[in-house]
CSV table of C-alpha atoms in Angstrom, one decimal:
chain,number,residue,atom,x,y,z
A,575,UNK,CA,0.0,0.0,0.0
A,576,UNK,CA,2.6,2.5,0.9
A,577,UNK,CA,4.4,1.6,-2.5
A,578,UNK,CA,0.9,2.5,-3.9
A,579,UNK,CA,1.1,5.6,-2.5
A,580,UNK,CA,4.0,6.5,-3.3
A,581,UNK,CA,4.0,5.9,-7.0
A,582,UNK,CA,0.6,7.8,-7.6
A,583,UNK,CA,2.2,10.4,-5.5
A,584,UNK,CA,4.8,10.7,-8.4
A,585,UNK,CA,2.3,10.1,-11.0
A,586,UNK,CA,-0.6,12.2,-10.5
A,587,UNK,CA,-0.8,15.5,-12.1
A,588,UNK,CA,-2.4,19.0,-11.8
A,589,UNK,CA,-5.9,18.9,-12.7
A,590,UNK,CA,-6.0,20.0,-16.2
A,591,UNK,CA,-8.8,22.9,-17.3
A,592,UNK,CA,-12.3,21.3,-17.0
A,593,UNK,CA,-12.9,22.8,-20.5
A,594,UNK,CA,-11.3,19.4,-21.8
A,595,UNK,CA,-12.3,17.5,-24.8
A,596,UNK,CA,-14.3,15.3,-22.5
A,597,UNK,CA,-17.3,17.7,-22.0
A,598,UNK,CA,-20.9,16.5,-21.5
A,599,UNK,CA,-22.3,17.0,-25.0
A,600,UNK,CA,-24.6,20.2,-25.6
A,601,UNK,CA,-27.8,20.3,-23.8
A,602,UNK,CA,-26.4,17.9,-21.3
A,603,UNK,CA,-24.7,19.0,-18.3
A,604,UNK,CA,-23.0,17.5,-15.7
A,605,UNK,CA,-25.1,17.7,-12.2
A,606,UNK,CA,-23.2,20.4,-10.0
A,607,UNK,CA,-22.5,17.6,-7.1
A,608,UNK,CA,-20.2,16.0,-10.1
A,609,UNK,CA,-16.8,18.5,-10.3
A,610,UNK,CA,-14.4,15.2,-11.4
A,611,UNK,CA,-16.5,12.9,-13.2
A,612,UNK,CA,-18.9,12.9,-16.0
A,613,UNK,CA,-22.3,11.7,-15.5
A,614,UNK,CA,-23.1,8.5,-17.2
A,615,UNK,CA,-25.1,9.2,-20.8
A,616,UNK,CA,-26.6,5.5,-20.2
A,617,UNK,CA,-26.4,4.6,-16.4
A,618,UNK,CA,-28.0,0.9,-17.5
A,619,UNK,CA,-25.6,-1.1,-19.3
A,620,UNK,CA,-27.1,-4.4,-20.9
A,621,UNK,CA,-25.3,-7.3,-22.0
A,622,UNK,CA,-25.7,-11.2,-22.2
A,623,UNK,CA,-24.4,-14.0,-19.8
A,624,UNK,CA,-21.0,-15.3,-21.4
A,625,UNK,CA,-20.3,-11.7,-22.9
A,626,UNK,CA,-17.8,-8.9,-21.7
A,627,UNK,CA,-19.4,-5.8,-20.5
A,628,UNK,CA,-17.9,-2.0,-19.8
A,629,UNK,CA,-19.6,0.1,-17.3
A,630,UNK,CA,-18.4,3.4,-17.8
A,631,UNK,CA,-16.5,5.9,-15.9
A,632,UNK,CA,-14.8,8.9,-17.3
A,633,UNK,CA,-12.8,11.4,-15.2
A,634,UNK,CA,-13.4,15.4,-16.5
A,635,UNK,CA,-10.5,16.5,-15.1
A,636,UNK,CA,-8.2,14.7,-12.9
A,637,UNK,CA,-7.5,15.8,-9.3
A,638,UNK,CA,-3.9,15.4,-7.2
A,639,UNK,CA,-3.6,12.4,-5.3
A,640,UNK,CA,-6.5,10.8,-6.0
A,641,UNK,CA,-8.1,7.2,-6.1
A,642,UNK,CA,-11.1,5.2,-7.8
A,643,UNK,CA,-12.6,2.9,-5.8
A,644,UNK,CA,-15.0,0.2,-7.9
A,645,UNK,CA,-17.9,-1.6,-5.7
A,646,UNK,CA,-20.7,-3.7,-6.1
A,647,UNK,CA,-23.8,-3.2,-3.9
A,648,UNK,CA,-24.9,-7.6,-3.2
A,649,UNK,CA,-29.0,-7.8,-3.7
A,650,UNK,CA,-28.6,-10.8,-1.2
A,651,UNK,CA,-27.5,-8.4,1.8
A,652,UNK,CA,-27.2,-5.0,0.5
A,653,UNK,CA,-23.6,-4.8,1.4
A,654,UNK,CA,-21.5,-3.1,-1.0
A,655,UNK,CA,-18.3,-5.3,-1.9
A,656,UNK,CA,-15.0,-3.3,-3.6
A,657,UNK,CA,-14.0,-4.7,-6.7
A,658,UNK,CA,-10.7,-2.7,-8.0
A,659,UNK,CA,-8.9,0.6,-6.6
A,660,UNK,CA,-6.7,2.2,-8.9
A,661,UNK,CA,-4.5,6.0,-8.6
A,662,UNK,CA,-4.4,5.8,-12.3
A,663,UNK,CA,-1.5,4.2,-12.6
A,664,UNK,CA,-1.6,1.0,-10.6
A,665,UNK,CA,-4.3,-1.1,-9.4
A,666,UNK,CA,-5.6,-3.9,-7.0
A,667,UNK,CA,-8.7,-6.3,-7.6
A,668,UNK,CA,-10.8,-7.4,-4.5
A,669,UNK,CA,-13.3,-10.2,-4.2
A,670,UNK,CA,-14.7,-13.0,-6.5
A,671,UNK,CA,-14.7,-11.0,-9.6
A,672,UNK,CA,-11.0,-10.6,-9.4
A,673,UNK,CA,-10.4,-12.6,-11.8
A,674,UNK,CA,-12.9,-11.3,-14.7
A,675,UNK,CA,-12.4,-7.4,-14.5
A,676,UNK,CA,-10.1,-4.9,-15.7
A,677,UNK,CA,-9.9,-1.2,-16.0
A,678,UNK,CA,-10.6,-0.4,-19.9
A,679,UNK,CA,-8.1,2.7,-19.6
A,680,UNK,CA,-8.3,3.7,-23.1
A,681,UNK,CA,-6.9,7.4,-22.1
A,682,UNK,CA,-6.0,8.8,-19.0
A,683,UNK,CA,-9.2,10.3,-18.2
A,684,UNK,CA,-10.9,6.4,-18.6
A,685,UNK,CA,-11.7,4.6,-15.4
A,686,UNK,CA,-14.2,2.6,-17.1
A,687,UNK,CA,-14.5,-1.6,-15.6
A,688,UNK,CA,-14.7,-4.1,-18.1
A,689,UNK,CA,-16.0,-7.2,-16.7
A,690,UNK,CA,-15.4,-10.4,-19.0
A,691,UNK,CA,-17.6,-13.5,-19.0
A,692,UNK,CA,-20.5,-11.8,-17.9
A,693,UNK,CA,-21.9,-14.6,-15.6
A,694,UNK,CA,-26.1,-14.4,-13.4
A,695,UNK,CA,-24.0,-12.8,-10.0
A,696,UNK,CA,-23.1,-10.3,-12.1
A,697,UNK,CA,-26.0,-8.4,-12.4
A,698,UNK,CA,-26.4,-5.0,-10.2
A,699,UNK,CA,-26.0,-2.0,-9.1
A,700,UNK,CA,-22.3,-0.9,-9.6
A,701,UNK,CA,-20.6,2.1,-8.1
A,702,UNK,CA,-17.3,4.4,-9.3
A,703,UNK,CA,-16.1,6.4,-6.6
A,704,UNK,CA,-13.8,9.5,-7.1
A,705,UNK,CA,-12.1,9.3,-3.5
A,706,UNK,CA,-10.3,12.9,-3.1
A,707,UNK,CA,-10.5,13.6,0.3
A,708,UNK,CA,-13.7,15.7,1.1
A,709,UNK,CA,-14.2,15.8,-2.1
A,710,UNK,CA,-15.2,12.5,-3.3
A,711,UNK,CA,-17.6,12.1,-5.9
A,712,UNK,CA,-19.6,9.1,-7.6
A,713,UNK,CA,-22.2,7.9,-10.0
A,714,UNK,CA,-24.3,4.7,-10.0
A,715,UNK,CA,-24.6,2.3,-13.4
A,716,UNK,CA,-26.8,-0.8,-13.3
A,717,UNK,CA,-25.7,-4.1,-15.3
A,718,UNK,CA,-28.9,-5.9,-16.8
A,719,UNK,CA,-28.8,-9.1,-18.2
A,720,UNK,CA,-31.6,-9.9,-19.9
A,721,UNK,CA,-33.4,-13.1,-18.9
A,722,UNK,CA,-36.2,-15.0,-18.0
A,723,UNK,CA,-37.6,-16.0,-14.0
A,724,UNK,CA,-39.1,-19.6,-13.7
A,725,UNK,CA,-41.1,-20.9,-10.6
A,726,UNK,CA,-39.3,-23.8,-9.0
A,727,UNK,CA,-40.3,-27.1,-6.5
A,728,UNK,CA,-38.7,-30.2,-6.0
A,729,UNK,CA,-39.9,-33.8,-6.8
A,730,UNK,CA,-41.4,-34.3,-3.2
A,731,UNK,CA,-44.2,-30.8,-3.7
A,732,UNK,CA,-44.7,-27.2,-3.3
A,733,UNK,CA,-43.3,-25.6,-0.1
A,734,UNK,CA,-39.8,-27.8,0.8
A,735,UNK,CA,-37.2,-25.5,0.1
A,736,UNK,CA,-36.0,-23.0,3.5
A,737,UNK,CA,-33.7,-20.0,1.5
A,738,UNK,CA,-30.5,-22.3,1.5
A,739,UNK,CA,-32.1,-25.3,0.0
A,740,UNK,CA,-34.3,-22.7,-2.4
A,741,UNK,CA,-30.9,-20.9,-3.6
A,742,UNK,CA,-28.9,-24.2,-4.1
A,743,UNK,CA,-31.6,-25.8,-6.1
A,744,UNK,CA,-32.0,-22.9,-8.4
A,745,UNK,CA,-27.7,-23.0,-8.5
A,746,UNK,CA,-27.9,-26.4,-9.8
A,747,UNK,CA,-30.5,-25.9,-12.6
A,748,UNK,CA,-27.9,-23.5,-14.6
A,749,UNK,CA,-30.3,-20.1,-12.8
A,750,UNK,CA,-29.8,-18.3,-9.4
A,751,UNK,CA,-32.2,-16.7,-7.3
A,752,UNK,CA,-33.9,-13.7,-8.8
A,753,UNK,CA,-34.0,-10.1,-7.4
A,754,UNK,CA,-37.2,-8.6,-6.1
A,755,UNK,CA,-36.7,-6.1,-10.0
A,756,UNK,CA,-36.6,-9.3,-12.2
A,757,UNK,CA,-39.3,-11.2,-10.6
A,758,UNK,CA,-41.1,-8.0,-10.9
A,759,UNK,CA,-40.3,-7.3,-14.7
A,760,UNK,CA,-41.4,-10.9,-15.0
A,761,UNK,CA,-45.0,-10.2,-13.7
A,762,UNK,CA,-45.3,-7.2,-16.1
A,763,UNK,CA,-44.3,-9.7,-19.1
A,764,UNK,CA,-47.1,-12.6,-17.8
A,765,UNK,CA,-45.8,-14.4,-15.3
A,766,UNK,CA,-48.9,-15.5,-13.2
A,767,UNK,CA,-48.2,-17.6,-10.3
A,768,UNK,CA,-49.9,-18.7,-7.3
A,769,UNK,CA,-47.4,-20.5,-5.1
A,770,UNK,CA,-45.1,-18.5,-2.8
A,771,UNK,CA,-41.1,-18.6,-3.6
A,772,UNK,CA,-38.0,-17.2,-2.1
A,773,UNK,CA,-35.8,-14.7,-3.9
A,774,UNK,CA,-31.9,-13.7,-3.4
A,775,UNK,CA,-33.3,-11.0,-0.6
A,776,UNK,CA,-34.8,-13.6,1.9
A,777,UNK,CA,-37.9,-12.0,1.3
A,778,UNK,CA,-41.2,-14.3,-0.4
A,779,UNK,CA,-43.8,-13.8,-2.8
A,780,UNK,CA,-45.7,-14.9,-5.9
A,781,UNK,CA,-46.9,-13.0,-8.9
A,782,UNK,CA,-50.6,-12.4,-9.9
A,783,UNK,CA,-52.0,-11.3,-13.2
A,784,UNK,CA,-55.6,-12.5,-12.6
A,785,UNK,CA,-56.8,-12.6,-9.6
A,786,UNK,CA,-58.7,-15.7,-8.4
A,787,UNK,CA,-59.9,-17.6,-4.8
A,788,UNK,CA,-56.9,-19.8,-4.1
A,789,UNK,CA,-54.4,-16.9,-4.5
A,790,UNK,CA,-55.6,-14.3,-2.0
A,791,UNK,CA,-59.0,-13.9,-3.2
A,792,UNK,CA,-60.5,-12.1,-6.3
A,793,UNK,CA,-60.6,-8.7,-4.5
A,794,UNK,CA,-56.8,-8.0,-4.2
A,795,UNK,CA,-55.8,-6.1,-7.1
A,796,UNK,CA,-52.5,-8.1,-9.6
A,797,UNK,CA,-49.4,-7.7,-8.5
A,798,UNK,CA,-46.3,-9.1,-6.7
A,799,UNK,CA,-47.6,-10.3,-3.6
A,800,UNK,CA,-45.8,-10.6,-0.7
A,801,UNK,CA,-44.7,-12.1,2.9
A,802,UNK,CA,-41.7,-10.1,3.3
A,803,UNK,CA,-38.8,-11.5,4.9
A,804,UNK,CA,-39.0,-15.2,6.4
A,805,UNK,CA,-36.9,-17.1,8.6
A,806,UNK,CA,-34.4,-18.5,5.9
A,807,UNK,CA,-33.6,-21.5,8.5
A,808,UNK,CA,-37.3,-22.5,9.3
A,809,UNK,CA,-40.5,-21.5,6.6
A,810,UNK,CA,-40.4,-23.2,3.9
A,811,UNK,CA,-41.7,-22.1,0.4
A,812,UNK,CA,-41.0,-22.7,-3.5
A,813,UNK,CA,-38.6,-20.4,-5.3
A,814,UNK,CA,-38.3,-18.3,-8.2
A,815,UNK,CA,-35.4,-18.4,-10.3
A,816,UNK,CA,-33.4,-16.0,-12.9
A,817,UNK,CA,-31.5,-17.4,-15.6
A,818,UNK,CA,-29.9,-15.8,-19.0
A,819,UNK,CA,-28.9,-17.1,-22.5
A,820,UNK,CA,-25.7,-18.3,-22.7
A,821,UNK,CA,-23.6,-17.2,-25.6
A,822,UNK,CA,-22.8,-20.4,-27.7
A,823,UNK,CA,-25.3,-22.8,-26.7
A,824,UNK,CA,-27.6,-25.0,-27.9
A,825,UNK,CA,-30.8,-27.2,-26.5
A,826,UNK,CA,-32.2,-30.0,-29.1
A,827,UNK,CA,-34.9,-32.9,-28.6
A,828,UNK,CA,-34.0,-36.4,-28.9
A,829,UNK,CA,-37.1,-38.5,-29.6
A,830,UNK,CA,-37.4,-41.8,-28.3
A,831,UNK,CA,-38.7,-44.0,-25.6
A,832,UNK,CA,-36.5,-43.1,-23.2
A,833,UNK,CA,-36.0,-43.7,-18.8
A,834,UNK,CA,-34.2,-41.2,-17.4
A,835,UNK,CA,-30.6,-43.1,-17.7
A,836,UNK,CA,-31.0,-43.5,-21.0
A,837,UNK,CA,-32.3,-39.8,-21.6
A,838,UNK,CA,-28.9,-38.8,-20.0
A,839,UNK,CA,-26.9,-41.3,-21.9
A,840,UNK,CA,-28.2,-40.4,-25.3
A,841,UNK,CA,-27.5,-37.1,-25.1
A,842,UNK,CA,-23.6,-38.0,-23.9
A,843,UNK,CA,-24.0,-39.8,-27.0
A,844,UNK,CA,-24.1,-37.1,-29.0
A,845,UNK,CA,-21.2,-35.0,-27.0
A,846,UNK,CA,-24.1,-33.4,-25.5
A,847,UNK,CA,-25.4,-33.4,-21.4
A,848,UNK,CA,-29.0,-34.2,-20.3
A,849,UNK,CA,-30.6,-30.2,-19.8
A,850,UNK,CA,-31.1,-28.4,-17.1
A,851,UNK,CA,-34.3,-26.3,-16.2
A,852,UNK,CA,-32.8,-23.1,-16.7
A,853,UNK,CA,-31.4,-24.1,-19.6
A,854,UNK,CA,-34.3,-25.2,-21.1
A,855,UNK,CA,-35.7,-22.2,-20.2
A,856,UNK,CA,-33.4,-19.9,-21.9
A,857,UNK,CA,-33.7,-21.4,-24.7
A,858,UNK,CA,-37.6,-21.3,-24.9
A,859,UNK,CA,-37.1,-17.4,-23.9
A,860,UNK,CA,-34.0,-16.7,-26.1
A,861,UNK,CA,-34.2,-19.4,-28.9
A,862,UNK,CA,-38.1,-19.7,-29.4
A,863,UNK,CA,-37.6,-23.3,-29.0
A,864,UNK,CA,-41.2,-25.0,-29.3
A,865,UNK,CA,-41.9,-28.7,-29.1
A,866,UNK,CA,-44.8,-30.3,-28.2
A,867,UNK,CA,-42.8,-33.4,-27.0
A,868,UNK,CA,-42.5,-34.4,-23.3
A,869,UNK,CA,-38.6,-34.3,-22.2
A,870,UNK,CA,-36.2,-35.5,-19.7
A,871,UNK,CA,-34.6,-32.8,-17.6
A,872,UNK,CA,-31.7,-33.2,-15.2
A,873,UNK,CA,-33.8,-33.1,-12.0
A,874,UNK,CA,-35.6,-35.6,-13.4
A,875,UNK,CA,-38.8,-34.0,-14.4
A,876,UNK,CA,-40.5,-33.8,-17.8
A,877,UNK,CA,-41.1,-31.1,-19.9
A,878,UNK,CA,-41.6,-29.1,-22.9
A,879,UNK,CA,-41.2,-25.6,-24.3
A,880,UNK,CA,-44.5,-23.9,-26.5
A,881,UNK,CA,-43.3,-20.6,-28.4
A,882,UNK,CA,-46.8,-20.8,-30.3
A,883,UNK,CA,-49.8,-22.2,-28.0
A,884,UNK,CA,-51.8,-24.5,-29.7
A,885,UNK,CA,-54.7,-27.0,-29.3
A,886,UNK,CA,-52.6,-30.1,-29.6
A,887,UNK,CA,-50.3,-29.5,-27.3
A,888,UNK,CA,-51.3,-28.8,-23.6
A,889,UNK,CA,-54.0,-26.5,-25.3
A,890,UNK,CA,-53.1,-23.2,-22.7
A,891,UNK,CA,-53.4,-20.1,-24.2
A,892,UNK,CA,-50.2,-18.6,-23.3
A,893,UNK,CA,-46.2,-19.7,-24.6
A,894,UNK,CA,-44.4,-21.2,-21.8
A,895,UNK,CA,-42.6,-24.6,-20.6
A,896,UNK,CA,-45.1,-26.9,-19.6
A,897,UNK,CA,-44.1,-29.7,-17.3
A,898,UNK,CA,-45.7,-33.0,-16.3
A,899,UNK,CA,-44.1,-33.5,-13.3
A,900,UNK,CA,-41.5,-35.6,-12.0
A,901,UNK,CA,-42.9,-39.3,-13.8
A,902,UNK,CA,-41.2,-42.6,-12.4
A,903,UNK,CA,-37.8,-42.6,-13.7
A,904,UNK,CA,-38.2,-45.9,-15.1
A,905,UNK,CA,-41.2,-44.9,-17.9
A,906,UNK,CA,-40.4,-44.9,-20.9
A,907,UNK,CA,-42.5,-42.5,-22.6
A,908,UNK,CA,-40.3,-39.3,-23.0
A,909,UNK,CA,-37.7,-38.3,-24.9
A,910,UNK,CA,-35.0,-36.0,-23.9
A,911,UNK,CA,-33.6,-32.4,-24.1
A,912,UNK,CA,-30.1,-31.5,-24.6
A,913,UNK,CA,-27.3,-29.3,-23.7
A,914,UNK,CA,-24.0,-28.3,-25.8
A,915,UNK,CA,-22.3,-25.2,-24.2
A,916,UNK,CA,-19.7,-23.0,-26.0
């Protein structure tokens, strides 16, 4: 640390006029709380699971013996989590997304974070902080991944999961637990759903488009519904998940009369693994994957993906992935879906 110090102490410059080549475009100035840096044009950055992602950060005009400080506020706990500090010069990565980020610097004034790989976690609110002694400054971007939220149980029924069972489950089936904004975006877009779940918060609720008797009465207007935050140890509820496409994939059918060991063998078979919910999912959402076949999945349910409802298969009204449950896994009825990553 002190070598830090001591090299951006030789490195760091006068501040250069503000009337720099880096103004805020006509018609759009820079809020007066902002002296160093510019405020974002776009503070919501979307991007794609697998892709690489810049949030920007540019300096107007760059103060002596200063520091940006890069942090992620966690939708699990709120807690804001550093992720690089640099002095311009030299910098230090923090936390589990060392690895993947990197300061664009594409000029002197650039403090932009490039994030490679974009994976789920990765979605947020993201802060760059200008720290100049008492006159530190920041702006706020968001990272959006656009997805799709599924309702989860397990074989055994609704209500099994408590919040660590409810987040692993949704970690195994290629998703995560979704934020109180996505689940939320997905009611907006349709999603209708009258079991409670848990989301990345600890907090539970279900979405209702139209409402009916066994999901809080006819009287309550739609909406996300809530019960706020539950013990995470003790109540037990279903889950709502969040997943995203994944650059490079593919999900196929394989027809046949299939059990579920040979679901998961033909699709080895063919270099391929048996798919998971979230991946099937995504590629109903993202690919407009529509097959009126029953499936093997990895959790051992069965299901299928409809882009275009249709009489002949399920007859619902609305697209979706409709599921018939988790069958013995012994039938052998189904075929199976598979997975090919990049």
């Amino acid at each position: 640390m002190h070598g830090l110090l001591l090299l951006g102490c030789l490195w760091l410059l006068a501040a250069p006029p503000v009337s720099s080549i880096f103004q805020r475009p006509t018609g759009t100035p820079a809020p007066p709380h902002l002296q160093y840096l510019l405020e974002p044009l776009h503070p919501t950055v979307h991007t794609q699971r697998g892709a690489t992602a810049t949030l920007p950060c540019v300096l107007r005009a760059l103060p002596r013996n200063y520091r940006v400080k890069w942090s992620k506020v966690e939708p699990a706990n709120y807690r804001e989590n550093i992720i690089i500090i640099t002095n311009g010069l030299y910098h230090k990565n923090y936390g589990p997304l060392s690895p993947r980020v990197r300061l664009r610097h594409s000029h002197r004034y650039d403090a932009s974070l490039t994030i490679a790989d974009v994976a789920l976690e990765d979605e947020g609110r993201y802060r760059c902080q200008l720290v100049n002694g008492l006159e530190d400054e920041s702006v706020s971007l968001t990272l959006h991944l656009e997805g799709v939220v599924f309702p989860y149980q397990p074989s055994n029924g609704r209500y099994k999961f408590n919040y660590h069972e409810a987040k692993r489950a949704c970690e195994q089936q290629d998703s995560r637990l979704a934020t109180y904004q996505q689940l939320y975006k997905a009611w907006t877009e349709g999603l209708d759903w009258c079991n409670a779940g848990w989301i990345i918060d600890g907090t539970v609720h279900y979405p209702i488009i139209n409402s009916r008797e066994p999901c809080g009465g006819r009287l309550l207007l739609p909406g996300v519904r809530t019960y706020g935050a539950r013990d995470k140890q003790k109540d037990r509820f279903d889950a709502f998940c969040f997943t995203s496409a994944l650059q490079g994939s593919q999900v196929y059918f394989i027809r046949g009369h299939l059990n579920f060991k040979e679901a998961g063998q033909a699709c080895r078979n063919h270099g391929a693994a048996i798919a998971k919910v979230g991946q099937l999912y995504s590629a109903w959402k993202f690919s407009q994957l529509d097959r009126c076949d029953g499936g093997w999945l990895a959790d051992g349910s069965v299901r299928y993906p409809i882009t275009t409802p249709r009489e002949r298969c399920g007859g619902l009204p609305d697209p979706g992935v409709r599921s018939f449950g988790f069958p013995s896994k012994e039938m052998r009825t189904y075929g199976t879906y598979c997975f090919v990553g990049k």
